[in-house]
CSV table of C-alpha atoms in Angstrom, one decimal:
chain,number,residue,atom,x,y,z
P,116,UNK,CA,-89.5,27.8,144.3
P,117,UNK,CA,-89.1,25.7,141.1
P,118,UNK,CA,-92.4,26.7,139.7
P,119,UNK,CA,-91.8,30.6,139.7
P,120,UNK,CA,-88.2,30.1,138.5
P,121,UNK,CA,-89.4,28.1,135.5
P,122,UNK,CA,-92.0,30.6,134.7
P,123,UNK,CA,-89.5,33.4,134.9
P,124,UNK,CA,-87.2,31.6,132.5
P,125,UNK,CA,-90.0,31.0,130.0
P,126,UNK,CA,-91.0,34.7,130.2
P,127,UNK,CA,-87.4,35.8,129.5
P,128,UNK,CA,-87.2,33.5,126.5
P,129,UNK,CA,-90.5,34.8,125.1
P,130,UNK,CA,-89.4,38.4,125.6
P,131,UNK,CA,-86.1,37.9,123.8
P,132,UNK,CA,-87.9,36.2,120.9
P,133,UNK,CA,-90.2,39.1,120.5
P,134,UNK,CA,-87.4,41.5,120.7
P,135,UNK,CA,-85.5,39.6,118.0
P,136,UNK,CA,-88.6,39.3,115.8
P,137,UNK,CA,-89.3,43.1,116.0
P,138,UNK,CA,-85.6,43.8,115.1
P,139,UNK,CA,-85.8,41.6,112.0
P,140,UNK,CA,-89.1,43.3,111.0
P,141,UNK,CA,-87.6,46.7,111.3
P,142,UNK,CA,-84.5,45.6,109.3
P,143,UNK,CA,-86.6,44.2,106.5
P,144,UNK,CA,-88.7,47.4,106.3
P,145,UNK,CA,-85.4,49.5,106.1
P,146,UNK,CA,-84.1,47.3,103.2
P,147,UNK,CA,-87.5,47.5,101.3
P,148,UNK,CA,-87.4,51.3,101.8
P,149,UNK,CA,-83.9,51.6,100.3
P,150,UNK,CA,-84.5,49.0,97.6
P,151,UNK,CA,-88.2,48.8,96.9
P,152,UNK,CA,-89.4,45.8,95.0
P,153,UNK,CA,-91.2,46.5,91.7
P,154,UNK,CA,-94.9,45.9,91.6
P,155,UNK,CA,-96.1,42.6,90.2
P,156,UNK,CA,-95.7,42.5,86.4
P,157,UNK,CA,-93.3,45.5,86.3
P,158,UNK,CA,-89.6,45.8,85.8
P,159,UNK,CA,-87.2,48.2,87.5
P,160,UNK,CA,-86.3,51.2,85.2
P,161,UNK,CA,-82.8,49.8,84.3
P,162,UNK,CA,-84.3,46.5,83.3
P,163,UNK,CA,-87.0,48.2,81.2
P,164,UNK,CA,-84.3,50.1,79.3
P,165,UNK,CA,-82.4,46.9,78.7
P,166,UNK,CA,-85.5,45.3,77.2
P,167,UNK,CA,-86.3,48.4,75.2
P,168,UNK,CA,-82.8,48.4,73.6
P,169,UNK,CA,-83.1,44.7,72.8
P,170,UNK,CA,-86.5,45.3,71.2
P,171,UNK,CA,-85.5,48.2,68.9
P,172,UNK,CA,-81.8,47.7,68.2
P,173,UNK,CA,-82.2,45.0,65.6
P,174,UNK,CA,-84.3,47.4,63.4
P,175,UNK,CA,-81.8,50.3,63.5
P,176,UNK,CA,-79.4,50.2,60.5
P,177,UNK,CA,-76.2,51.9,59.7
P,178,UNK,CA,-76.3,53.9,56.4
P,179,UNK,CA,-73.2,54.4,54.2
P,180,UNK,CA,-73.2,56.6,51.2
P,181,UNK,CA,-70.9,57.6,48.4
P,182,UNK,CA,-71.1,61.0,46.8
P,183,UNK,CA,-69.5,60.0,43.5
P,184,UNK,CA,-70.5,57.0,41.4
P,185,UNK,CA,-68.0,54.3,42.0
P,186,UNK,CA,-66.7,55.9,45.1
P,187,UNK,CA,-66.1,54.1,48.4
P,188,UNK,CA,-69.1,54.1,50.8
P,189,UNK,CA,-68.5,56.1,53.9
P,190,UNK,CA,-70.5,55.9,57.2
P,191,UNK,CA,-72.9,58.8,57.3
P,192,UNK,CA,-75.8,58.0,59.5
P,193,UNK,CA,-78.5,55.7,60.7
P,194,UNK,CA,-82.0,54.6,59.8
P,195,UNK,CA,-85.0,52.8,61.3
P,196,UNK,CA,-86.8,49.9,59.6
P,197,UNK,CA,-90.5,50.6,59.6
P,198,UNK,CA,-91.7,47.8,57.4
P,199,UNK,CA,-90.5,44.3,56.8
P,200,UNK,CA,-90.6,44.8,53.1
P,201,UNK,CA,-87.6,47.1,53.2
P,202,UNK,CA,-88.9,50.6,54.1
P,203,UNK,CA,-86.5,52.6,56.2
P,204,UNK,CA,-86.8,56.1,57.6
P,205,UNK,CA,-83.8,58.3,58.0
P,206,UNK,CA,-82.8,62.0,57.9
P,207,UNK,CA,-82.8,63.9,54.6
P,208,UNK,CA,-79.4,65.3,55.3
P,209,UNK,CA,-78.0,61.8,55.7
P,210,UNK,CA,-78.7,60.8,52.0
P,211,UNK,CA,-79.2,64.3,50.3
P,212,UNK,CA,-76.0,64.2,48.3
P,213,UNK,CA,-75.6,60.5,47.9
P,214,UNK,CA,-75.3,58.8,44.5
P,215,UNK,CA,-75.5,55.3,46.1
P,216,UNK,CA,-76.8,54.2,49.5
P,217,UNK,CA,-76.0,51.0,51.4
P,218,UNK,CA,-77.5,49.8,54.6
P,219,UNK,CA,-76.1,47.4,57.2
P,220,UNK,CA,-78.2,45.5,59.7
P,221,UNK,CA,-77.0,44.6,63.2
P,222,UNK,CA,-77.3,40.9,62.2
P,223,UNK,CA,-74.6,41.5,59.6
P,224,UNK,CA,-76.7,41.6,56.4
P,225,UNK,CA,-76.0,44.4,54.0
P,226,UNK,CA,-77.8,45.7,51.0
P,227,UNK,CA,-78.3,48.6,48.6
P,228,UNK,CA,-81.1,51.1,49.1
P,229,UNK,CA,-82.9,53.7,46.9
P,230,UNK,CA,-84.1,57.0,48.2
P,231,UNK,CA,-87.8,56.9,47.3
P,232,UNK,CA,-88.8,60.3,48.8
P,233,UNK,CA,-87.3,63.1,50.8
P,234,UNK,CA,-88.6,66.2,52.6
P,235,UNK,CA,-85.9,68.8,53.4
P,236,UNK,CA,-88.3,70.9,55.3
P,237,UNK,CA,-88.7,68.3,58.1
P,238,UNK,CA,-85.2,66.6,57.4
P,239,UNK,CA,-86.8,63.3,56.7
P,240,UNK,CA,-86.3,60.7,53.9
P,241,UNK,CA,-87.5,57.2,53.1
P,242,UNK,CA,-85.4,54.5,51.7
P,243,UNK,CA,-86.3,51.1,50.1
P,244,UNK,CA,-83.8,48.4,50.4
P,245,UNK,CA,-83.6,45.1,48.5
P,246,UNK,CA,-83.4,43.2,51.7
P,247,UNK,CA,-86.5,41.5,52.9
P,248,UNK,CA,-88.0,39.8,56.1
P,249,UNK,CA,-86.6,42.6,58.2
P,250,UNK,CA,-87.0,43.3,61.9
P,251,UNK,CA,-89.3,46.2,62.4
P,252,UNK,CA,-89.4,49.0,65.0
P,253,UNK,CA,-92.8,50.0,66.4
P,254,UNK,CA,-93.9,53.6,66.6
P,255,UNK,CA,-94.8,55.2,69.9
P,256,UNK,CA,-96.5,58.4,70.8
P,257,UNK,CA,-94.4,61.5,71.4
P,258,UNK,CA,-97.5,63.2,72.7
P,259,UNK,CA,-97.5,61.0,75.7
P,260,UNK,CA,-93.9,62.0,76.7
P,261,UNK,CA,-93.2,64.0,79.9
P,262,UNK,CA,-90.1,66.0,80.8
P,263,UNK,CA,-87.8,63.8,82.9
P,264,UNK,CA,-88.9,60.5,81.2
P,265,UNK,CA,-86.0,58.1,80.4
P,266,UNK,CA,-85.1,57.7,76.8
P,267,UNK,CA,-82.6,55.8,74.7
P,268,UNK,CA,-80.8,56.9,71.5
P,269,UNK,CA,-79.8,54.1,69.2
P,270,UNK,CA,-77.6,54.8,66.1
P,271,UNK,CA,-74.2,54.6,64.5
P,272,UNK,CA,-72.2,57.6,65.9
P,273,UNK,CA,-69.0,58.3,64.0
P,274,UNK,CA,-69.3,55.0,62.2
P,275,UNK,CA,-68.0,52.9,65.1
P,276,UNK,CA,-71.0,50.6,65.1
P,277,UNK,CA,-74.3,50.5,66.7
P,278,UNK,CA,-74.3,52.3,70.0
P,279,UNK,CA,-77.1,52.8,72.7
P,280,UNK,CA,-77.0,55.9,74.9
P,281,UNK,CA,-79.4,56.8,77.7
P,282,UNK,CA,-80.9,60.1,78.9
P,283,UNK,CA,-84.2,61.8,79.6
P,284,UNK,CA,-86.7,64.0,77.9
P,285,UNK,CA,-85.1,67.5,78.5
P,286,UNK,CA,-87.9,69.6,76.9
P,287,UNK,CA,-90.8,69.2,74.5
P,288,UNK,CA,-92.1,71.2,71.5
P,289,UNK,CA,-88.8,73.1,70.8
P,290,UNK,CA,-89.5,75.5,67.9
P,291,UNK,CA,-87.9,78.3,66.1
P,292,UNK,CA,-84.4,76.9,66.4
P,293,UNK,CA,-83.6,77.6,62.8
P,294,UNK,CA,-82.7,73.9,62.2
P,295,UNK,CA,-85.6,73.0,59.9
P,296,UNK,CA,-88.6,74.8,58.4
P,297,UNK,CA,-91.1,72.8,60.3
P,298,UNK,CA,-89.9,72.2,63.9
P,299,UNK,CA,-91.5,70.6,66.9
P,300,UNK,CA,-88.5,68.9,68.4
P,301,UNK,CA,-88.1,66.6,71.4
P,302,UNK,CA,-85.0,67.7,73.3
P,303,UNK,CA,-83.0,65.1,75.0
P,304,UNK,CA,-79.7,64.8,76.9
P,305,UNK,CA,-79.1,61.2,75.6
P,306,UNK,CA,-75.8,61.4,73.8
P,307,UNK,CA,-76.4,62.1,70.1
P,308,UNK,CA,-73.3,62.5,67.9
P,309,UNK,CA,-72.7,62.7,64.2
P,310,UNK,CA,-73.9,59.4,62.7
P,311,UNK,CA,-76.8,59.1,65.1
P,312,UNK,CA,-78.9,61.2,62.6
P,313,UNK,CA,-81.8,59.1,61.4
P,314,UNK,CA,-81.6,56.6,64.2
P,315,UNK,CA,-84.2,55.9,66.9
P,316,UNK,CA,-85.2,57.7,70.1
P,317,UNK,CA,-86.9,55.1,72.2
P,318,UNK,CA,-89.0,55.1,75.3
P,319,UNK,CA,-88.8,52.5,78.1
P,320,UNK,CA,-91.6,50.5,76.4
P,321,UNK,CA,-89.4,49.9,73.4
P,322,UNK,CA,-91.3,52.2,71.1
P,323,UNK,CA,-89.8,54.8,68.7
P,324,UNK,CA,-91.0,58.2,69.8
P,325,UNK,CA,-88.6,60.3,67.7
P,326,UNK,CA,-85.9,60.4,64.9
P,327,UNK,CA,-82.7,62.1,66.1
P,328,UNK,CA,-82.0,64.9,63.7
P,329,UNK,CA,-79.6,67.6,65.1
P,330,UNK,CA,-77.5,68.7,68.0
P,331,UNK,CA,-76.1,71.9,69.5
P,332,UNK,CA,-72.3,71.5,69.8
P,333,UNK,CA,-69.1,73.5,70.0
P,334,UNK,CA,-66.9,70.8,68.6
P,335,UNK,CA,-69.1,68.4,66.8
P,336,UNK,CA,-69.7,66.0,69.8
P,337,UNK,CA,-72.5,65.7,72.2
P,338,UNK,CA,-72.9,68.3,75.0
P,339,UNK,CA,-76.3,67.1,76.0
P,340,UNK,CA,-78.4,69.2,73.6
P,341,UNK,CA,-80.0,66.8,71.1
P,342,UNK,CA,-83.1,67.2,69.1
P,343,UNK,CA,-85.4,64.6,67.6
P,344,UNK,CA,-88.3,64.8,65.2
P,345,UNK,CA,-91.5,63.6,67.0
P,346,UNK,CA,-93.0,60.2,66.0
P,347,UNK,CA,-96.3,61.6,64.9
P,348,UNK,CA,-94.7,64.1,62.4
P,349,UNK,CA,-92.3,61.4,61.2
P,350,UNK,CA,-95.2,59.0,60.5
P,351,UNK,CA,-97.2,61.6,58.6
P,352,UNK,CA,-94.2,62.5,56.4
P,353,UNK,CA,-93.2,58.8,55.9
P,354,UNK,CA,-96.7,58.0,54.7
P,355,UNK,CA,-96.7,60.8,52.2
P,356,UNK,CA,-93.2,60.0,50.9
P,357,UNK,CA,-94.1,56.4,50.5
P,358,UNK,CA,-97.3,57.1,48.5
P,359,UNK,CA,-96.3,60.1,46.4
P,360,UNK,CA,-92.6,60.9,47.0
P,361,UNK,CA,-93.2,64.3,48.5
P,362,UNK,CA,-95.3,66.0,51.1
P,363,UNK,CA,-98.3,68.1,50.1
P,364,UNK,CA,-98.7,71.3,52.2
P,365,UNK,CA,-100.9,74.4,52.0
P,366,UNK,CA,-99.3,77.7,51.0
P,367,UNK,CA,-100.4,81.3,51.3
P,368,UNK,CA,-97.4,83.1,49.9
P,369,UNK,CA,-96.4,85.6,52.5
P,370,UNK,CA,-93.5,86.4,54.7
P,371,UNK,CA,-94.5,87.7,58.2
P,372,UNK,CA,-93.1,88.9,61.4
P,373,UNK,CA,-94.3,88.9,65.0
P,374,UNK,CA,-96.8,91.7,65.6
P,375,UNK,CA,-95.7,92.7,69.1
P,376,UNK,CA,-97.1,95.5,71.2
P,377,UNK,CA,-93.9,97.5,70.7
P,378,UNK,CA,-94.2,97.1,66.9
P,379,UNK,CA,-97.9,98.1,67.1
P,380,UNK,CA,-96.9,101.3,68.9
P,381,UNK,CA,-94.2,102.1,66.3
P,382,UNK,CA,-96.7,101.6,63.5
P,383,UNK,CA,-99.4,103.4,65.5
P,384,UNK,CA,-101.8,100.5,65.2
P,385,UNK,CA,-103.9,98.8,67.8
P,386,UNK,CA,-102.4,95.6,69.1
P,387,UNK,CA,-104.8,92.7,68.6
P,388,UNK,CA,-102.4,89.9,68.2
P,389,UNK,CA,-101.6,88.1,65.0
P,390,UNK,CA,-98.7,88.5,62.6
P,391,UNK,CA,-97.6,91.5,60.4
P,392,UNK,CA,-97.3,90.8,56.6
P,393,UNK,CA,-93.9,92.0,55.4
P,394,UNK,CA,-93.8,90.5,51.9
P,395,UNK,CA,-96.4,89.2,49.6
P,396,UNK,CA,-95.1,86.8,46.9
P,397,UNK,CA,-96.2,87.7,43.3
P,398,UNK,CA,-98.8,85.4,41.8
P,399,UNK,CA,-99.3,83.6,45.1
P,400,UNK,CA,-102.7,82.9,46.7
P,401,UNK,CA,-102.1,85.9,49.0
P,402,UNK,CA,-101.5,88.1,46.0
P,403,UNK,CA,-104.6,86.9,44.3
P,404,UNK,CA,-106.8,88.0,47.2
P,405,UNK,CA,-104.8,91.2,47.4
P,406,UNK,CA,-103.2,90.9,50.8
P,407,UNK,CA,-101.0,93.9,51.4
P,408,UNK,CA,-97.7,94.6,53.2
P,409,UNK,CA,-98.6,95.9,56.6
P,410,UNK,CA,-101.8,93.7,56.9
P,411,UNK,CA,-102.1,92.0,60.2
P,412,UNK,CA,-103.3,88.4,59.9
P,413,UNK,CA,-105.3,87.5,63.0
P,414,UNK,CA,-106.7,84.1,62.1
P,415,UNK,CA,-106.8,81.5,59.3
P,416,UNK,CA,-109.5,78.9,58.9
P,417,UNK,CA,-110.9,79.9,62.3
P,418,UNK,CA,-107.5,79.4,64.2
P,419,UNK,CA,-106.1,82.4,65.9
P,420,UNK,CA,-102.5,83.0,64.8
P,421,UNK,CA,-99.9,83.4,67.6
P,422,UNK,CA,-96.6,83.8,65.7
P,423,UNK,CA,-95.1,83.4,62.2
P,424,UNK,CA,-94.1,79.9,63.0
P,425,UNK,CA,-97.7,79.1,64.1
P,426,UNK,CA,-99.1,80.6,60.8
P,427,UNK,CA,-96.6,78.4,58.9
P,428,UNK,CA,-97.9,75.3,60.7
P,429,UNK,CA,-101.6,76.3,60.3
P,430,UNK,CA,-101.4,77.0,56.6
P,431,UNK,CA,-99.3,73.9,55.9
P,432,UNK,CA,-101.9,71.7,57.4
P,433,UNK,CA,-104.6,72.9,55.0
P,434,UNK,CA,-105.2,71.0,51.8
P,435,UNK,CA,-104.0,72.6,48.5
P,436,UNK,CA,-107.2,73.9,46.8
P,437,UNK,CA,-109.1,74.2,50.1
P,438,UNK,CA,-110.9,77.5,50.7
P,439,UNK,CA,-110.3,79.1,54.1
P,440,UNK,CA,-111.4,82.4,55.6
P,441,UNK,CA,-108.6,84.8,56.8
P,442,UNK,CA,-109.4,87.6,59.4
P,443,UNK,CA,-107.1,90.6,59.3
P,444,UNK,CA,-106.7,94.2,60.1
P,445,UNK,CA,-105.8,96.8,57.5
P,446,UNK,CA,-105.0,100.3,58.8
P,447,UNK,CA,-106.8,99.3,62.0
P,448,UNK,CA,-110.0,98.1,60.2
P,449,UNK,CA,-111.1,94.6,60.6
P,450,UNK,CA,-111.6,92.5,57.3
P,451,UNK,CA,-112.4,89.0,56.4
P,452,UNK,CA,-111.3,87.5,53.0
P,453,UNK,CA,-111.4,84.0,51.6
P,454,UNK,CA,-108.4,82.3,50.1
P,455,UNK,CA,-107.9,79.3,47.9
P,456,UNK,CA,-104.9,77.7,49.5
P,457,UNK,CA,-102.1,76.9,47.1
P,458,UNK,CA,-99.6,74.0,47.0
P,459,UNK,CA,-96.5,74.9,49.0
P,460,UNK,CA,-93.6,75.0,46.5
P,461,UNK,CA,-91.2,72.1,46.9
P,462,UNK,CA,-87.5,73.1,47.9
P,463,UNK,CA,-85.5,74.1,44.8
P,464,UNK,CA,-88.5,75.2,42.8
P,465,UNK,CA,-89.7,78.7,41.7
P,466,UNK,CA,-91.0,80.6,43.6
P,467,UNK,CA,-88.8,79.6,46.5
P,468,UNK,CA,-90.5,78.3,49.6
P,469,UNK,CA,-91.2,81.1,52.1
P,470,UNK,CA,-92.5,81.0,55.6
P,471,UNK,CA,-96.1,80.5,54.8
């Protein structure tokens, strides 16, 4: 009887060990399901944002301006260092009325800055400070953004000091908001308040994908509707402002409105898409090729025109002096004319800037 009894005891011990091992395995699987480990070489999202903030924050400056010579500098906005030799990008509206500009780095350094170029139509400006050996933020691609992607906004809201807020990409390619002439905004719910203007919108890789420019708000504070200028547009404008102090853009010299099917019925014209010319500016390129009020512009330079805002963008991308074909309809008849694109008048000059 001793042999079978010992065997039974060994079998019970083995069965209990298997049961315990299976229980532990199931418990570990449950823990990993609730708290999955990051793949090798990757950080969890919260850690990525911490690293992104640490990477960009040293290159985001506070900007103080005074509107009168000799006046006390007051906090007005933020800026992003884009070159170690002192180049800083900010918003036009941050420095537009300033007689003197001072910048303060997170490391405590302060210096004066000169506005070397400004573009009111995109609300961007470039400063050059007397400080050197500066930390630099790296540009990323706004074209790679997707809705729902996490973002950080880094700036100097209300002059309280550098602040980092987190949110997501709420929408892309926001246009026709009436904020700037040229619009292609990234919308985010990362808290953006007065003073964040000109700062950095940063992705989880620590790259600047936009420059916060505007908010919708009832009381001046953030309600989760912030808008940033995309990195690609900001880079193009910065390069132009650094080299020539302004941005060259093509100009046709017309004001237009959407040519909707309803409008086509009212005017008793066939609806072929395009935009309806409502004003032709005297002595403009459009006037020189005798465009008329009531003409429907269907394409410019081979690009079909979808809306007045699209026409504005298409013409602005053409080189001043470049010749481009325009297809249009006049009284229902198709025509093709060629225009020598003009230089878009700079804001404050005559004739005043118009839509395209």
